[in-house]
Short mmCIF file of C-alpha atoms in Angstrom, two decimals:
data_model
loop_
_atom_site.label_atom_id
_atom_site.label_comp_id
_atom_site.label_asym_id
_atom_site.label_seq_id
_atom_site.Cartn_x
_atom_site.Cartn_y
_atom_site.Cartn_z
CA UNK M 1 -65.67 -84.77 -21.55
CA UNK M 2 -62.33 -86.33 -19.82
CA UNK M 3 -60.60 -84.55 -16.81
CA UNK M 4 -57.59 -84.28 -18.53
CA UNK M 5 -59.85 -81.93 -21.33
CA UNK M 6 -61.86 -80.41 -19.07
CA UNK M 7 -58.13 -79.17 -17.64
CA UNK M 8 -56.57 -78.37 -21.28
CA UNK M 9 -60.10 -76.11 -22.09
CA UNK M 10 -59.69 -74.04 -19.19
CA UNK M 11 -60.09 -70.71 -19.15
CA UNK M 12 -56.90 -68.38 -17.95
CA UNK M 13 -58.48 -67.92 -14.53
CA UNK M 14 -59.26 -71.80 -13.84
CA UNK M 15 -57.09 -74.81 -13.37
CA UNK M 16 -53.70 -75.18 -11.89
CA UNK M 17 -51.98 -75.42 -15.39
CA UNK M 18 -53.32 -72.11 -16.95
CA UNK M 19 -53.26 -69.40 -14.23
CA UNK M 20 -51.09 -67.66 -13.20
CA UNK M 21 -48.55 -69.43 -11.21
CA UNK M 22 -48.68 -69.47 -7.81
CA UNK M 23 -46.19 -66.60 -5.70
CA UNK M 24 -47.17 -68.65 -1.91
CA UNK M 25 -47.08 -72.32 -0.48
CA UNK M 26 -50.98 -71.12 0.49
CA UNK M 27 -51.39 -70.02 -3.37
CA UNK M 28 -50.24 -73.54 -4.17
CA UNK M 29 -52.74 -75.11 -1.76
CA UNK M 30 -55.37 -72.98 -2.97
CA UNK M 31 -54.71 -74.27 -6.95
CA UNK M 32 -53.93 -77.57 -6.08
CA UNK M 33 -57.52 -78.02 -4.08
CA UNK M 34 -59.50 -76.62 -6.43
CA UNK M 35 -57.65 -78.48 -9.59
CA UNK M 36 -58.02 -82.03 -7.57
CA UNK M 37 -62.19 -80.88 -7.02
CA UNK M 38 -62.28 -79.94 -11.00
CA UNK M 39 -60.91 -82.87 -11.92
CA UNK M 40 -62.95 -85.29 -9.92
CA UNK M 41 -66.65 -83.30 -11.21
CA UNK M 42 -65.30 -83.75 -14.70
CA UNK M 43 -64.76 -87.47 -14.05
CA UNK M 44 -68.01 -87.03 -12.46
CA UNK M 45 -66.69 -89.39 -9.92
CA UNK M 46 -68.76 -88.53 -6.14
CA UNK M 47 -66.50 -88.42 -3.57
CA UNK M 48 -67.57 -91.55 -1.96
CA UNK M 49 -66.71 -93.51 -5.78
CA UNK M 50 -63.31 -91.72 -6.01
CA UNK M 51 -62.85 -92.58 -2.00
CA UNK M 52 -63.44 -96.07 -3.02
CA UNK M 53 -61.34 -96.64 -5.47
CA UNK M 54 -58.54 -95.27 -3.72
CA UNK M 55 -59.02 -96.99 -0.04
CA UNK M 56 -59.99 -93.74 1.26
CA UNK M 57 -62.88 -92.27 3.16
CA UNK M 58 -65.13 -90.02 1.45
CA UNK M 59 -64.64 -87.52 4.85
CA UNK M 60 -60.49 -87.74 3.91
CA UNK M 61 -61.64 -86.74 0.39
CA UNK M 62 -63.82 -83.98 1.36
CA UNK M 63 -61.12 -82.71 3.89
CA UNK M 64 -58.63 -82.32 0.88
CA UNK M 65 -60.86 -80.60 -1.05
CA UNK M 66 -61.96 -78.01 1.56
CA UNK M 67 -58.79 -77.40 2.77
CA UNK M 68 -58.67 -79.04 6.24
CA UNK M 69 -55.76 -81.03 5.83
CA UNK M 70 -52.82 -80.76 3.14
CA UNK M 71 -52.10 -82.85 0.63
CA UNK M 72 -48.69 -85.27 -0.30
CA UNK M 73 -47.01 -85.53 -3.18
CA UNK M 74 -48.15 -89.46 -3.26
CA UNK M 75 -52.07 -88.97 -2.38
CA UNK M 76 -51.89 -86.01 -4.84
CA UNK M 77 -50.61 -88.15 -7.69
CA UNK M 78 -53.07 -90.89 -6.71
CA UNK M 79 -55.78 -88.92 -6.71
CA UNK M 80 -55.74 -87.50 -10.60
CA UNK M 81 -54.52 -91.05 -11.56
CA UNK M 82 -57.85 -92.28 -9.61
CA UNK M 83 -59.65 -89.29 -11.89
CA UNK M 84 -58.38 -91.18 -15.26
CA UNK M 85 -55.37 -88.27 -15.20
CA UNK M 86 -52.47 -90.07 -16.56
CA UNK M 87 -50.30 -87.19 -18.42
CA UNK M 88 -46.74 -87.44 -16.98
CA UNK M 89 -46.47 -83.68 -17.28
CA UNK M 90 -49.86 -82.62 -15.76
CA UNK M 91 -49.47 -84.95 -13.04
CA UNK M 92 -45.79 -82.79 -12.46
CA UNK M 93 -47.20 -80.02 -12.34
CA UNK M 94 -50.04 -80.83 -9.95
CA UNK M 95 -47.20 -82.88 -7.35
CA UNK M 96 -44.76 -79.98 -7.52
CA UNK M 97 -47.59 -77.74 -6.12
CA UNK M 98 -48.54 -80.36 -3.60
CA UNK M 99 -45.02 -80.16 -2.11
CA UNK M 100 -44.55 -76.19 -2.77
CA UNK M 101 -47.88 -76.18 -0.52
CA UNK M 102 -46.69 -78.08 1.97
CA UNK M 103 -43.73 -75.55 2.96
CA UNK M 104 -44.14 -72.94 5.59
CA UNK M 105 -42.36 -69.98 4.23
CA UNK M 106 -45.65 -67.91 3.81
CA UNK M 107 -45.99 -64.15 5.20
CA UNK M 108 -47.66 -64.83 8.16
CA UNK M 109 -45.48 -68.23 9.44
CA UNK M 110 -42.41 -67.43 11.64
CA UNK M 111 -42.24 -64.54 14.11
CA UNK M 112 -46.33 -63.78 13.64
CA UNK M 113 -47.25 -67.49 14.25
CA UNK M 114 -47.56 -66.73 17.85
CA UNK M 115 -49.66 -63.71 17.85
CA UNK M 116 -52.59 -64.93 15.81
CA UNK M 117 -55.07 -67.98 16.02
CA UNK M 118 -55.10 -70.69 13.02
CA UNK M 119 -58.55 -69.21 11.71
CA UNK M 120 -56.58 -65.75 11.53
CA UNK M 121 -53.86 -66.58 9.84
CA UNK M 122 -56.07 -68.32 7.19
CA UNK M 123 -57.73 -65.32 6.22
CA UNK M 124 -54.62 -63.12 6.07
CA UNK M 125 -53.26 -65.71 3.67
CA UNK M 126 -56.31 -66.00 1.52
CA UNK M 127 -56.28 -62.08 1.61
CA UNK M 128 -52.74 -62.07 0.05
CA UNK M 129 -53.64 -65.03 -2.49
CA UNK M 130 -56.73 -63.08 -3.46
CA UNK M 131 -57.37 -61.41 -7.01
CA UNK M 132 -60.77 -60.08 -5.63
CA UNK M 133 -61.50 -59.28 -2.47
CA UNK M 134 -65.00 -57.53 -1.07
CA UNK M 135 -65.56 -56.14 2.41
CA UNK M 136 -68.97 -54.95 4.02
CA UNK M 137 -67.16 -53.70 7.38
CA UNK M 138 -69.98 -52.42 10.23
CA UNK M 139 -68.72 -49.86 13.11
CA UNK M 140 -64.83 -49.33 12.79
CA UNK M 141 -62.68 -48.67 9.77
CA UNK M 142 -61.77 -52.00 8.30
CA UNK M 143 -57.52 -52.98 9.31
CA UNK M 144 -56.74 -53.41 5.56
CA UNK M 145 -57.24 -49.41 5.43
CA UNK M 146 -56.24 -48.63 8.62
CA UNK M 147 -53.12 -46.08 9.24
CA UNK M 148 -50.22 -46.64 11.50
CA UNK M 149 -51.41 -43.85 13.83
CA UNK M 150 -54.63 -44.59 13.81
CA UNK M 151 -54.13 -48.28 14.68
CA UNK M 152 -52.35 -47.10 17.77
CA UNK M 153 -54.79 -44.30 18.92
CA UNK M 154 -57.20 -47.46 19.07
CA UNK M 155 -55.74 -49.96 20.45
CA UNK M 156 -54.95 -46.99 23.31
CA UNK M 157 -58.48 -46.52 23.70
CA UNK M 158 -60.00 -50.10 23.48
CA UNK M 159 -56.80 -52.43 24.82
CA UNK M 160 -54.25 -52.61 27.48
CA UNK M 161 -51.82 -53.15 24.43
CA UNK M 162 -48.06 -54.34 25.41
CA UNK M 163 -45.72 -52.55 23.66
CA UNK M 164 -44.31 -56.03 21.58
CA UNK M 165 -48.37 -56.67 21.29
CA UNK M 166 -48.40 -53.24 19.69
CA UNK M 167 -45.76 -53.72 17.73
CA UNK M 168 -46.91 -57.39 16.44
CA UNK M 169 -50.59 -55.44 15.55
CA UNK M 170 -48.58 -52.98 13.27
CA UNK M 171 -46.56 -55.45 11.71
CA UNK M 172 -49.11 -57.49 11.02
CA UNK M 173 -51.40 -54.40 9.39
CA UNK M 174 -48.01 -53.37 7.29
CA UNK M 175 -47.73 -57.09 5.75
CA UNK M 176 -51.58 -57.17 5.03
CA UNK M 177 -51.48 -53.47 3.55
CA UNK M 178 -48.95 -54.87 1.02
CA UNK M 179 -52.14 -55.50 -1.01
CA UNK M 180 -53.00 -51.84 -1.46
CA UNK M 181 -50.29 -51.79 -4.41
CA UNK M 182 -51.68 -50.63 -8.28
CA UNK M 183 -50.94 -54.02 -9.25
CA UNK M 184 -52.37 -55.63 -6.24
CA UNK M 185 -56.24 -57.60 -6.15
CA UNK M 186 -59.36 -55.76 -6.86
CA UNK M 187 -60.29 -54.43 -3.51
CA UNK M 188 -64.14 -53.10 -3.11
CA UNK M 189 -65.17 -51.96 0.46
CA UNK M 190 -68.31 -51.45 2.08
CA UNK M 191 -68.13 -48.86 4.97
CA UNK M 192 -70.88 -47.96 6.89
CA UNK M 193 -71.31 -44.23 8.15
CA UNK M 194 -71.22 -45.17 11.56
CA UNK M 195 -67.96 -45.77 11.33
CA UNK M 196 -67.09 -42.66 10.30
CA UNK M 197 -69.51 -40.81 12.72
CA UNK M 198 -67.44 -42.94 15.48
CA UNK M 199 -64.18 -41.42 14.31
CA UNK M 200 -65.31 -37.93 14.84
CA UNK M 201 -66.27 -38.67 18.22
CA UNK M 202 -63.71 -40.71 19.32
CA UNK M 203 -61.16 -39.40 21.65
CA UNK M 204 -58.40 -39.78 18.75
CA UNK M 205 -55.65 -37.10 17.86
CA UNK M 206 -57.09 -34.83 15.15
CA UNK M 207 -53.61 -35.63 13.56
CA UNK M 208 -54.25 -39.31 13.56
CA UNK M 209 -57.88 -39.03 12.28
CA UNK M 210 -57.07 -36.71 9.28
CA UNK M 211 -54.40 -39.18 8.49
CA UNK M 212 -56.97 -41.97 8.41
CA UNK M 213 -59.72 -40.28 6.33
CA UNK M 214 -57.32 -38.78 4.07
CA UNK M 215 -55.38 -42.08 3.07
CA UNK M 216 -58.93 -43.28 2.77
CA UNK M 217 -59.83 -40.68 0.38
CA UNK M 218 -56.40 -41.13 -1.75
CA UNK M 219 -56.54 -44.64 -1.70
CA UNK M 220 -60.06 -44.99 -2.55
CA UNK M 221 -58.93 -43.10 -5.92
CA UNK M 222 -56.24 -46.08 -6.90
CA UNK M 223 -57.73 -48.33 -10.11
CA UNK M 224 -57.81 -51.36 -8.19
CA UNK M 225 -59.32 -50.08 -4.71
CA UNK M 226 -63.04 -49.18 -4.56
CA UNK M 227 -64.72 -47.49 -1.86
CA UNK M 228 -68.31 -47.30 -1.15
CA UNK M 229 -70.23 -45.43 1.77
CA UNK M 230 -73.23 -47.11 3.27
CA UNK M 231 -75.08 -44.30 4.41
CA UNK M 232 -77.79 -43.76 7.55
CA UNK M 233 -77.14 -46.62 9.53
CA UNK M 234 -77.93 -46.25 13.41
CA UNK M 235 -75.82 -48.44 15.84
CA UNK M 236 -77.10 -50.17 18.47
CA UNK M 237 -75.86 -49.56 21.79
CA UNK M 238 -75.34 -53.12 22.84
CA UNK M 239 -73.76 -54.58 19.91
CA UNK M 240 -72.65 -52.08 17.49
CA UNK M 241 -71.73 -55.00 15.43
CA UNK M 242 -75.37 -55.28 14.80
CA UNK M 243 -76.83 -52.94 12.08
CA UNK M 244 -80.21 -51.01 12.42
CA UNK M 245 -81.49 -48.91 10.19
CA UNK M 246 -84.71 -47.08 10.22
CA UNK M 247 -87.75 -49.07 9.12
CA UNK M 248 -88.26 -46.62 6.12
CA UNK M 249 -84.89 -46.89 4.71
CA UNK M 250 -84.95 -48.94 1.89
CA UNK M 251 -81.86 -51.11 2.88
CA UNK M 252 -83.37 -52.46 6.16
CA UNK M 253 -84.92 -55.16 5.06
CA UNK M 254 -81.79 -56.84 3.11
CA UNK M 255 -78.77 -55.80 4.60
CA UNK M 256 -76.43 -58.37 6.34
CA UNK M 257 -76.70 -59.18 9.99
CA UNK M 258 -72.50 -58.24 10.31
CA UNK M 259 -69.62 -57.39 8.66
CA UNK M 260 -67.89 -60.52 6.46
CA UNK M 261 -65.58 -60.71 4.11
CA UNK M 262 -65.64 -62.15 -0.05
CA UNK M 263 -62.19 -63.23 -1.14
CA UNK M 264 -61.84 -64.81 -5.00
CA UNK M 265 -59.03 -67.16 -6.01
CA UNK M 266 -59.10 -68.32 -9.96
CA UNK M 267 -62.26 -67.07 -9.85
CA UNK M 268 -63.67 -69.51 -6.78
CA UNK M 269 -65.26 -67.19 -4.08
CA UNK M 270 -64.67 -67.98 -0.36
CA UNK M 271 -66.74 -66.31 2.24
CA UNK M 272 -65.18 -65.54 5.99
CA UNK M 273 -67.81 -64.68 8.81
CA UNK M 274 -67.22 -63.16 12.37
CA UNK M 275 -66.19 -65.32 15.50
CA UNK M 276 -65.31 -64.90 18.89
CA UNK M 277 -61.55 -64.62 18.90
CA UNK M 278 -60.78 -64.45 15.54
CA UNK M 279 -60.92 -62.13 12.97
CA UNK M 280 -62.56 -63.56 10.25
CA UNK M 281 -63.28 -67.30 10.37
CA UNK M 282 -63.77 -69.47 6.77
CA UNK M 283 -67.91 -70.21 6.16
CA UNK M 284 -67.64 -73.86 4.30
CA UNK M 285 -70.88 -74.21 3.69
CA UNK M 286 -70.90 -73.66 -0.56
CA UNK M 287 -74.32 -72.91 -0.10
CA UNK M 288 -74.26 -69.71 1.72
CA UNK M 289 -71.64 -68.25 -0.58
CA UNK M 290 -73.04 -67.38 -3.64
CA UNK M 291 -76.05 -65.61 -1.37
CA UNK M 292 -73.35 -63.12 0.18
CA UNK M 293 -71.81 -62.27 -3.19
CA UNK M 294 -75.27 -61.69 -4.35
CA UNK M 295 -76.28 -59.51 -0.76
CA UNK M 296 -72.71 -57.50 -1.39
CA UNK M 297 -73.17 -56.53 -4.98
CA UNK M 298 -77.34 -55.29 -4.16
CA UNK M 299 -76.04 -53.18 -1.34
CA UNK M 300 -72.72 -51.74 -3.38
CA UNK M 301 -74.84 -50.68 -6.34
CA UNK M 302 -78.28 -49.87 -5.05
CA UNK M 303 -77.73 -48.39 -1.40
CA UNK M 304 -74.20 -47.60 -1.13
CA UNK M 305 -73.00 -44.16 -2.03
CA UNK M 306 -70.68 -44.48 -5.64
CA UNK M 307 -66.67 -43.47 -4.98
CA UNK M 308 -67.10 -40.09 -6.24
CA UNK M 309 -69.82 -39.29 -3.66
CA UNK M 310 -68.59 -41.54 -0.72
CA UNK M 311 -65.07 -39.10 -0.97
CA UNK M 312 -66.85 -36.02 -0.56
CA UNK M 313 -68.46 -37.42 2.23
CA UNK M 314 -65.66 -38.64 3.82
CA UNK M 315 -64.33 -35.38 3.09
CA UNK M 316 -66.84 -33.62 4.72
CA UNK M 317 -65.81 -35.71 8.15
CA UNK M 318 -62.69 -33.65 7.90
CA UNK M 319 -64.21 -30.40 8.44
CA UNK M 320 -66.68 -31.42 10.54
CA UNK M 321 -63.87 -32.40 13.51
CA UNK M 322 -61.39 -29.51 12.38
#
C-alpha cells in the first residue's frame, strides 16, 4: 500500500487531511508529526533509509517525529516527497500546517511564558489539543478541577505565594479549565481518597472546601467529564506522592508508583510522568505507553468506585467537615 493511500483510507480520527482541523499552532505540530511518522511506516522506509535519502541524520529524523524540534515548510515538503508523496494538494496541506505550527500565538505563549518551565507548558498545550485525556492524581485534588478559592487557600498553606505569582497560578488554572466545557475532550479522573481525607483536615475555609467538593460533584455529572474514587489508600508520611495500600487490598499489587497523566490526539496516546520542577514532563519512550493506558483502565473499572458512587462519597466529605 502507497503513503499517499494509506493517507486517503484514513479513518476520521487519523491523518492530517481527515481530522478535524487543527484550532492551535501546537494542534498543527501535533498532526503534522504524526502524518510525516504515518507516512514514512507506510513507505516502510526506517528512519535511517528516509535519513539517507534526504542528507539527513536518522537522530534529525527521529527529533521531528517526537517532537523535539519543529519542522519548515522546505524539510516538511522534502520529507513526504522523500516518502513517494507527490500530490500537489496533500503536500499543501501538510506545508501550511508546518508553518501554522511554527507560530507562537498558542494559550500559554506571551504573558505566561515566564512563569512556567518548557516541560510545563508542553503539557498544558497537549491538554488543550487533547480529545481524551486520563488522570490517576495521588494526594491533592488534581489543578484541572481545582476552584479559584481553593487554589488560593493552598498555595497560602504550602507557598510564600507573591501576589503577581498568585495571580499567574489562577490565570493559568482559568485557561486550562477552559477544557471543562460540554463540548470539550473526554476527561476521566482518577482520585484517590486521600486526597479527599486531606481536604477535611486541612486548615482550609469550610467555604472554600465546599466550593471544591461541590464543583467536583457537579462537574463530575457533565457527559464528557468522568470521575472515579480510588478508595482505601494510606499515605505515607514521607512522600505522600507514594501510594500504600494495605497488603490485603486487592489493588496493591498493580497500582502505579505516582500520579501521571494519558492525553490522546487523533487517537495517538502520549503519556506525561512526574519531575522535579515541572508539572508533568512528556515519557518518549513508546514502549511504556500502551502499559499505562492498560494500568489506568484496570484500576478505573475494577478498583475505582463508578461516578454514581464516587459522588456520594464525595458527598459524604461535606458533612463530615460541616
Amino acid at each position: 500500500m502507497s503513503a499517499l493511500h494509506y493517507l486517503n483510507q484514513a479513518s476520521p480520527h487519523h491523518g492530517l487531511l481527515a481530522g478535524t482541523a487543527p484550532t492551535t499552532p501546537f494542534a498543527h505540530r501535533l498532526r503534522v508529526r504524526k502524518t510525516l511518522r504515518r507516512c514514512r511506516d507506510a513507505a516502510r522506509l526506517t528512519r535511517e533509509e528516509l535519513g539517507a535519502r534526504l542528507d539527513w541524520s536518522e537522530s534529525k529524523v527521529l527529533r521531528i517525529e517526537v517532537g523535539h524540534v519543529g519542522i519548515s515548510s522546505t524539510d516538511a515538503e522534502a520529507f513526504l516527497r522523500a516518502c513517494g508523496i507527490c500530490d500537489p494538494d496533500i503536500i499543501a496541506q501538510v506545508v501550511a500546517s508546518a508553518r501554522a505550527g511554527r507560530r507562537r500565538t498558542g494559550p500559554f505563549d506571551g504573558k505566561y511564558h515566564d512563569t512556567m518551565t518548557a516541560n510545563t507548558r508542553e503539557f498544558y498545550e497537549h491538554e488543550q489539543a487533547a480529545d481524551q485525556i486520563c488522570y490517576l492524581q495521588f494526594a491533592t485534588i488534581p489543578d484541572l478541577l481545582v476552584r479559584p478559592a481553593y487554589a488560593i487557600a493552598t498555595l497560602a498553606r504550602f507557598q510564600h505565594a507573591t501576589d503577581n505569582q498568585q495571580q499567574a497560578h489562577l490565570d493559568t488554572l482559568a485557561t486550562r479549565q477552559t477544557l471543562l466545557r460540554p463540548d470539550g475532550p473526554l476527561l476521566t479522573i482518577v482520585i484517590d481518597q486521600g486526597a479527599l481525607e486531606r481536604a477535611i483536615h486541612a486548615p482550609i475555609p469550610y467555604a472554600a472546601f465546599a466550593d471544591q467538593l461541590t464543583h467536583l460533584i457537579n462537574i463530575s455529572q457533565q457527559s464528557n467529564i468522568s470521575v472515579h474514587v480510588l478508595p482505601l489508600r494510606i499515605c505515607r508520611q514521607d512522600n505522600p506522592e507514594t501510594p500504600v495500600l494495605p497488603l490485603e487490598h486487592p489493588a496493591a499489587a498493580c497500582i502505579p508508583s505516582c500520579s501521571f497523566a494519558l492525553v490522546s490526539y487523533d487517537d495517538e496516546w502520549s503519556l506525561f510522568m512526574p519531575n522535579i520542577g515541572d508539572t508533568l514532563v512528556r515519557h518518549h519512550d513508546p514502549k511504556d505507553t500502551p502499559v499505562y493506558v492498560e494500568q489506568f483502565a484496570h484500576l478505573q473499572w475494577h478498583f475505582c468506585l463508578n461516578p454514581d458512587d464516587s459522588r456520594a462519597l464525595i458527598s459524604s466529605f461535606l458533612s463530615r467537615r460541616c
